[in-house]
Amino acid sequence: MTAQAPPTKDELVELLASYGDRPPGDVPDRVDSLELAWIIHSMEERYDVELDLDDVQLARMVTLDSVLDVLASALGGEPHDRPAAHR
């Protein structure tokens, strides 16, 4: 698979805001299991890939930043709104 830039944190917040029908400012940093399922489904649709995430990766995906880290790894890219040295 070709490396693809994962979503930015702002894009992830917008996605979760639309899922929860709430303003972006009301999206918490923690991600629940239904939100995580929505994120994974949305990323598979957006990038036309099947994300083959293992249990360890899924267990890590509890905050917006950790979701971005795992997505970056799964998509073969780096989060483009956070330098690698700061992860």
CSV table of C-alpha atoms in Angstrom, one decimal:
chain,number,residue,atom,x,y,z
A,1,MET,CA,0.0,0.0,0.0
A,2,THR,CA,1.2,3.5,-0.8
A,3,ALA,CA,1.8,5.8,2.2
A,4,GLN,CA,-1.1,8.1,2.7
A,5,ALA,CA,-1.3,11.1,5.0
A,6,PRO,CA,-3.7,10.3,7.8
A,7,PRO,CA,-6.4,12.8,8.9
A,8,THR,CA,-5.4,15.9,10.9
A,9,LYS,CA,-6.7,16.2,14.5
A,10,ASP,CA,-9.1,18.9,13.2
A,11,GLU,CA,-10.4,16.5,10.6
A,12,LEU,CA,-10.9,13.8,13.2
A,13,VAL,CA,-12.7,16.2,15.5
A,14,GLU,CA,-15.0,17.3,12.6
A,15,LEU,CA,-15.7,13.6,11.8
A,16,LEU,CA,-16.7,12.9,15.4
A,17,ALA,CA,-18.7,16.1,15.6
A,18,SER,CA,-20.8,15.0,12.6
A,19,TYR,CA,-21.2,11.5,14.1
A,20,GLY,CA,-22.4,12.8,17.4
A,21,ASP,CA,-24.4,15.7,15.9
A,22,ARG,CA,-22.6,18.2,18.1
A,23,PRO,CA,-20.3,21.2,17.7
A,24,PRO,CA,-16.6,20.4,17.3
A,25,GLY,CA,-15.8,22.2,20.6
A,26,ASP,CA,-17.9,19.5,22.4
A,27,VAL,CA,-15.9,16.6,21.1
A,28,PRO,CA,-13.9,15.2,24.0
A,29,ASP,CA,-10.3,14.0,23.8
A,30,ARG,CA,-11.3,10.4,24.7
A,31,VAL,CA,-12.8,8.1,22.1
A,32,ASP,CA,-15.4,5.6,23.0
A,33,SER,CA,-15.9,2.2,21.2
A,34,LEU,CA,-18.7,3.3,19.0
A,35,GLU,CA,-16.8,6.4,17.9
A,36,LEU,CA,-13.8,4.3,17.2
A,37,ALA,CA,-15.8,2.0,15.0
A,38,TRP,CA,-17.1,5.0,13.2
A,39,ILE,CA,-13.6,6.4,12.7
A,40,ILE,CA,-12.3,3.1,11.3
A,41,HIS,CA,-15.2,2.7,9.0
A,42,SER,CA,-14.9,6.3,7.8
A,43,MET,CA,-11.1,6.0,7.2
A,44,GLU,CA,-11.6,2.8,5.2
A,45,GLU,CA,-14.2,4.6,3.0
A,46,ARG,CA,-12.1,7.7,2.7
A,47,TYR,CA,-8.9,5.9,1.8
A,48,ASP,CA,-10.4,2.9,0.0
A,49,VAL,CA,-8.5,0.5,2.2
A,50,GLU,CA,-9.2,-2.2,4.7
A,51,LEU,CA,-7.5,-1.4,8.0
A,52,ASP,CA,-6.2,-4.6,9.5
A,53,LEU,CA,-5.7,-3.4,13.1
A,54,ASP,CA,-4.7,-5.9,15.7
A,55,ASP,CA,-5.9,-6.0,19.3
A,56,VAL,CA,-2.9,-4.0,20.6
A,57,GLN,CA,-3.5,-1.2,18.1
A,58,LEU,CA,-7.2,-1.1,18.9
A,59,ALA,CA,-6.6,-1.0,22.6
A,60,ARG,CA,-4.2,2.0,22.1
A,61,MET,CA,-6.9,4.0,20.3
A,62,VAL,CA,-8.5,5.7,23.3
A,63,THR,CA,-7.6,9.4,22.7
A,64,LEU,CA,-7.6,11.6,19.6
A,65,ASP,CA,-3.8,11.6,19.6
A,66,SER,CA,-3.5,7.9,20.0
A,67,VAL,CA,-6.1,7.3,17.2
A,68,LEU,CA,-4.0,9.6,14.9
A,69,ASP,CA,-0.8,7.7,15.8
A,70,VAL,CA,-2.3,4.3,15.0
A,71,LEU,CA,-3.9,5.6,11.8
A,72,ALA,CA,-0.5,7.1,10.7
A,73,SER,CA,1.1,3.7,11.3
A,74,ALA,CA,-1.7,1.8,9.5
A,75,LEU,CA,-1.7,4.1,6.5
A,76,GLY,CA,2.1,4.2,6.2
A,77,GLY,CA,2.4,7.9,6.8
A,78,GLU,CA,3.0,10.4,9.5
A,79,PRO,CA,0.4,12.6,11.1
A,80,HIS,CA,0.8,15.8,9.2
A,81,ASP,CA,-0.3,18.1,12.1
A,82,ARG,CA,2.2,16.7,14.6
A,83,PRO,CA,5.9,16.1,14.0
A,84,ALA,CA,7.2,12.6,14.6
A,85,ALA,CA,9.5,13.8,17.4
A,86,HIS,CA,6.6,15.0,19.4
A,87,ARG,CA,4.6,11.7,19.4
